[in-house]
PDB file of N, CA and C in Angstrom:
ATOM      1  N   UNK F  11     -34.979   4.384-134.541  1.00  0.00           N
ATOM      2  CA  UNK F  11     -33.570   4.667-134.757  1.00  0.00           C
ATOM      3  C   UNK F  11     -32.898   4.944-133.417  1.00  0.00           C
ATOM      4  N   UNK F  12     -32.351   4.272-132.723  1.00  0.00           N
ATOM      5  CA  UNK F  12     -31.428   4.366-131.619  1.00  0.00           C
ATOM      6  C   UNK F  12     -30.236   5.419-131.757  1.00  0.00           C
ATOM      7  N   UNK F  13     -29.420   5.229-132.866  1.00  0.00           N
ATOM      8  CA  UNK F  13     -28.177   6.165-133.086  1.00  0.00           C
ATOM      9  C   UNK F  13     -28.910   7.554-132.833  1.00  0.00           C
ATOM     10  N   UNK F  14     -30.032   7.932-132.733  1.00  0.00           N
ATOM     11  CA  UNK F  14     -30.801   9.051-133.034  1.00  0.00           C
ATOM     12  C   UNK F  14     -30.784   9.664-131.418  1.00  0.00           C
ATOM     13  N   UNK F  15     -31.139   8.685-130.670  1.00  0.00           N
ATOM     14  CA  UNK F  15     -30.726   8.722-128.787  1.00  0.00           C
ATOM     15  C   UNK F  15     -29.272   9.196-128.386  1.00  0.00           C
ATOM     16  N   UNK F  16     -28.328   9.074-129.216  1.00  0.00           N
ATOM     17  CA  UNK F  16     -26.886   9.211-128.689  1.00  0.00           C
ATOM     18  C   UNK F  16     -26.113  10.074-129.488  1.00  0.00           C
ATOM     19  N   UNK F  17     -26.746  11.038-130.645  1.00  0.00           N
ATOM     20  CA  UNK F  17     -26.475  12.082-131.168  1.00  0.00           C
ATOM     21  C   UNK F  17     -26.618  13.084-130.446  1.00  0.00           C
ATOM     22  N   UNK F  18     -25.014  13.983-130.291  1.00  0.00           N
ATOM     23  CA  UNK F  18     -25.189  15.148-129.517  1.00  0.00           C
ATOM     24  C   UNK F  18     -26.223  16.307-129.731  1.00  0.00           C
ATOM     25  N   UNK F  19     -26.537  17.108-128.755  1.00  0.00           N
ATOM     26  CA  UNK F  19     -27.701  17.630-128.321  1.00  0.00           C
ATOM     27  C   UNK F  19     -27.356  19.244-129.602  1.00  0.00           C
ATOM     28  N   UNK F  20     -26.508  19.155-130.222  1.00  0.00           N
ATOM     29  CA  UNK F  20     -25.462  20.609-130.725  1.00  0.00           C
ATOM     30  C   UNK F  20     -26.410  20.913-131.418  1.00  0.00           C
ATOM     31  N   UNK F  21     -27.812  20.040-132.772  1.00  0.00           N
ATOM     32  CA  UNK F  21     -28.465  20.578-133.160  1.00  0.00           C
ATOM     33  C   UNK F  21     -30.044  20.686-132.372  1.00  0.00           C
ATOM     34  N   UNK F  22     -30.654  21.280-132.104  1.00  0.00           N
ATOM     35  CA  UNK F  22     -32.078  21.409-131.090  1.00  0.00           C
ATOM     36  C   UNK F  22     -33.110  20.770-131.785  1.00  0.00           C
ATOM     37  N   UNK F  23     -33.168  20.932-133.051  1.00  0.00           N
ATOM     38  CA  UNK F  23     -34.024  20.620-134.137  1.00  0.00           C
ATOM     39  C   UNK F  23     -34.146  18.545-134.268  1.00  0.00           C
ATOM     40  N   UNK F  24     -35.238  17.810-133.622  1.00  0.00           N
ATOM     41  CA  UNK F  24     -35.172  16.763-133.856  1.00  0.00           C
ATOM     42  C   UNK F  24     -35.647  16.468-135.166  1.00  0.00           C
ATOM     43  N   UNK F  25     -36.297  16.975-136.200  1.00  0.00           N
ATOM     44  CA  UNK F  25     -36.315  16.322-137.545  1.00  0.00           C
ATOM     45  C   UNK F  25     -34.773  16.661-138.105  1.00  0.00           C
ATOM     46  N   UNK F  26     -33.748  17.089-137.512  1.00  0.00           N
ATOM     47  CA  UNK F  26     -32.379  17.998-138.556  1.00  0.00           C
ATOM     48  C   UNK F  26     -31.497  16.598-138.025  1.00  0.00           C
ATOM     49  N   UNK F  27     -31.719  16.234-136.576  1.00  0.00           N
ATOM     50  CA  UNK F  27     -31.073  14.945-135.928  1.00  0.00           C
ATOM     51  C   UNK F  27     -31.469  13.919-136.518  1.00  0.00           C
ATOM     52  N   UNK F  28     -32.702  13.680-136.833  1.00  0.00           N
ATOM     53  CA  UNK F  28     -32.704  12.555-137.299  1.00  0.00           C
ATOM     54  C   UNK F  28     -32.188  12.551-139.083  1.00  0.00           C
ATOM     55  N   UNK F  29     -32.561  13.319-139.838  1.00  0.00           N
ATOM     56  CA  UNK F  29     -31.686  13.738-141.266  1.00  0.00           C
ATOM     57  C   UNK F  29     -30.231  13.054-140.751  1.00  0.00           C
ATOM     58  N   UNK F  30     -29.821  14.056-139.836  1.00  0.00           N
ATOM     59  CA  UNK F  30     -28.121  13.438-139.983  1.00  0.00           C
ATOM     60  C   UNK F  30     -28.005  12.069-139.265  1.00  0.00           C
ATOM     61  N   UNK F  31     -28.666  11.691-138.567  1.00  0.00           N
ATOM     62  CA  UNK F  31     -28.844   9.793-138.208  1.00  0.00           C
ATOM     63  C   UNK F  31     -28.925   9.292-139.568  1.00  0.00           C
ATOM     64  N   UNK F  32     -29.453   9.619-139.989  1.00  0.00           N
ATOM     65  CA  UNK F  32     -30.466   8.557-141.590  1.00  0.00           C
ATOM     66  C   UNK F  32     -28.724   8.804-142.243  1.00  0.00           C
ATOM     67  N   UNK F  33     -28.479   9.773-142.837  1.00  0.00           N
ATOM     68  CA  UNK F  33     -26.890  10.529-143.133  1.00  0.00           C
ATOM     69  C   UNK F  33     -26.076   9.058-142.842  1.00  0.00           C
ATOM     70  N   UNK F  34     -25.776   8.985-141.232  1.00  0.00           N
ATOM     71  CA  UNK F  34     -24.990   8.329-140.714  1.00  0.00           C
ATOM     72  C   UNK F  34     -24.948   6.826-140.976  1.00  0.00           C
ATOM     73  N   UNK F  35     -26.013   6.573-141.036  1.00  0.00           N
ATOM     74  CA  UNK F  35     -26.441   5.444-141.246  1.00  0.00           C
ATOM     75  C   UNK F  35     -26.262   4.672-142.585  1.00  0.00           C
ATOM     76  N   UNK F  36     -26.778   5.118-143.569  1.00  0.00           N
ATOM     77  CA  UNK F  36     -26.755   5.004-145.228  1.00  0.00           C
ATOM     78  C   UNK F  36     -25.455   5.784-145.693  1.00  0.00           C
ATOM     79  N   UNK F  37     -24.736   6.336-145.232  1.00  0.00           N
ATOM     80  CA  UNK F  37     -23.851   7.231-145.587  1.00  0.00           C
ATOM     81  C   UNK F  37     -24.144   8.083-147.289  1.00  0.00           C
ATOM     82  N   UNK F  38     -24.976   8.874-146.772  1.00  0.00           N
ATOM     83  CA  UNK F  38     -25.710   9.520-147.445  1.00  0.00           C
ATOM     84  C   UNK F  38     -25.021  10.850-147.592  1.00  0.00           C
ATOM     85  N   UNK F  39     -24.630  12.091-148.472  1.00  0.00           N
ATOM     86  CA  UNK F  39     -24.919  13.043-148.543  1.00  0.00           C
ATOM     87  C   UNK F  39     -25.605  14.177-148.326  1.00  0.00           C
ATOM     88  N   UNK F  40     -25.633  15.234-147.424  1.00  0.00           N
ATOM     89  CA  UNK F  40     -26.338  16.137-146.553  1.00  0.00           C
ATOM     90  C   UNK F  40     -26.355  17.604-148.020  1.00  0.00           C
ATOM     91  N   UNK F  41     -27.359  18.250-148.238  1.00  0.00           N
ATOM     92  CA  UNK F  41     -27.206  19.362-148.585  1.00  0.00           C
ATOM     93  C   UNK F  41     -28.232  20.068-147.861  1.00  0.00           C
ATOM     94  N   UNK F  42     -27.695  21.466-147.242  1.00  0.00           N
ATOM     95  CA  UNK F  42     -27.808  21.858-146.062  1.00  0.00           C
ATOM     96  C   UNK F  42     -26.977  23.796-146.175  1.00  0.00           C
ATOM     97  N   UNK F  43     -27.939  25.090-145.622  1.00  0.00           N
ATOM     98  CA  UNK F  43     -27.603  25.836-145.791  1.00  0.00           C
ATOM     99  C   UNK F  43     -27.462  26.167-144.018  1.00  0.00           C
ATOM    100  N   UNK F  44     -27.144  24.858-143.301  1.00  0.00           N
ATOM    101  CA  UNK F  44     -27.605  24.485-141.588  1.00  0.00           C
ATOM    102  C   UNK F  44     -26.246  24.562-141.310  1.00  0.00           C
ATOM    103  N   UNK F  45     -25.192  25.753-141.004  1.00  0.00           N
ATOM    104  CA  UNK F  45     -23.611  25.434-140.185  1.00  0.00           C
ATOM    105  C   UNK F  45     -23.825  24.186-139.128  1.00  0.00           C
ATOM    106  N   UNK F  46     -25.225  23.875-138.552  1.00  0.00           N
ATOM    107  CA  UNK F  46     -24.719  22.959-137.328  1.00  0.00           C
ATOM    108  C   UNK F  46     -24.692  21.819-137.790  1.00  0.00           C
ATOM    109  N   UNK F  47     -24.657  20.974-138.874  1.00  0.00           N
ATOM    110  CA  UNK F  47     -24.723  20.702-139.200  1.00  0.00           C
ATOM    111  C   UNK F  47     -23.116  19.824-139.550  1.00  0.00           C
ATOM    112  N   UNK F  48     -22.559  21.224-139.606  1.00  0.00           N
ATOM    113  CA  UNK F  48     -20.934  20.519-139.707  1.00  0.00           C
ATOM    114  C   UNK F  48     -20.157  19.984-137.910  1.00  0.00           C
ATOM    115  N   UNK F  49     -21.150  20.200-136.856  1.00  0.00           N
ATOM    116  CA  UNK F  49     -20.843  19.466-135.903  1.00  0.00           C
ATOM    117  C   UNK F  49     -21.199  18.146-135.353  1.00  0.00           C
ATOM    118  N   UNK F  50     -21.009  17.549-136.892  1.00  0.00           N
ATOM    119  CA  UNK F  50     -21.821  15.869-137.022  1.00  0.00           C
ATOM    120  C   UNK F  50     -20.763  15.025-137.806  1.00  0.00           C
ATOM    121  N   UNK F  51     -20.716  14.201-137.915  1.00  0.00           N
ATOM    122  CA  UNK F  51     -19.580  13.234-138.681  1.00  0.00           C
ATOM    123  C   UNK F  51     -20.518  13.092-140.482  1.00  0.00           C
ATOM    124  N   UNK F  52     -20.674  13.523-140.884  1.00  0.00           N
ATOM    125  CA  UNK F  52     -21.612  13.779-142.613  1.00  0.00           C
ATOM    126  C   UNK F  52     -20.593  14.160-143.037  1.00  0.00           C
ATOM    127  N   UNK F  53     -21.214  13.834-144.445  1.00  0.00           N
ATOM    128  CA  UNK F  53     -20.677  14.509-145.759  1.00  0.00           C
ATOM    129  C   UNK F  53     -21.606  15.623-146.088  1.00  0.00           C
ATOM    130  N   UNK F  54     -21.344  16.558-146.445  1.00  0.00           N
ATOM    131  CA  UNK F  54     -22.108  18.135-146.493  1.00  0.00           C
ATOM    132  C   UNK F  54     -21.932  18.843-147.883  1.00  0.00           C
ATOM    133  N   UNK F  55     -23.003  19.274-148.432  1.00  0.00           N
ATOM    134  CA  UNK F  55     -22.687  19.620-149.627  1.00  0.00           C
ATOM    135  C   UNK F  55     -23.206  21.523-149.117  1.00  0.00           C
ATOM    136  N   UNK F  56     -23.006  22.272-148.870  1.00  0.00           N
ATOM    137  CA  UNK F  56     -23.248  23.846-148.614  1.00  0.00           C
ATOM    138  C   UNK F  56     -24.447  24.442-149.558  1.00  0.00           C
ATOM    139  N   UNK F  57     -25.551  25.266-149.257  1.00  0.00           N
ATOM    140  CA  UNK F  57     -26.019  25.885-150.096  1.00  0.00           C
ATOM    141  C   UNK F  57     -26.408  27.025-149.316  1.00  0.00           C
ATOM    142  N   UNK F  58     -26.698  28.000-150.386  1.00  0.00           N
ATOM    143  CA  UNK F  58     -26.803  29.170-149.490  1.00  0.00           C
ATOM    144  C   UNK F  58     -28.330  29.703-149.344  1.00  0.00           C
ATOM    145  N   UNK F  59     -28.951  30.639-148.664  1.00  0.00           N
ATOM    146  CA  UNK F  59     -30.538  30.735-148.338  1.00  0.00           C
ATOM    147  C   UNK F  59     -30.944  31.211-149.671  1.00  0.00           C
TER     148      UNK F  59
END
C-alpha cells in the first residue's frame, strides 16, 4: 500500500495508519474510540472505552 507512505505521521501507531489507508481506499467506515483518528480524511463512527 503506497497511500500508507504519504499518510501524515499524526497517528504513531502503524497498524491504526494502515486501518485508515484501507478506510481511504475502499471508502470504508472507521469505528474507533481513537480521537486521532479524526485527523484523517474517514468516515468515523465514535465509541467509547
Amino acid at each position: 500500500m503506497k497511500i500508507i507512505n504519504i499518510l501524515s505521521l499524526c497517528h504513531g501507531d502503524p497498524f491504526d495508519r494502515m486501518l485508515i489507508a484501507q478506510s481511504q481506499i475502499e471508502t470504508l467506515l472507521l469505528i474507533t474510540s481513537d480521537r486521532l483518528f479524526s485527523n484523517y480524511d474517514v468516515e468515523l463512527i465514535w465509541c467509547s472505552n
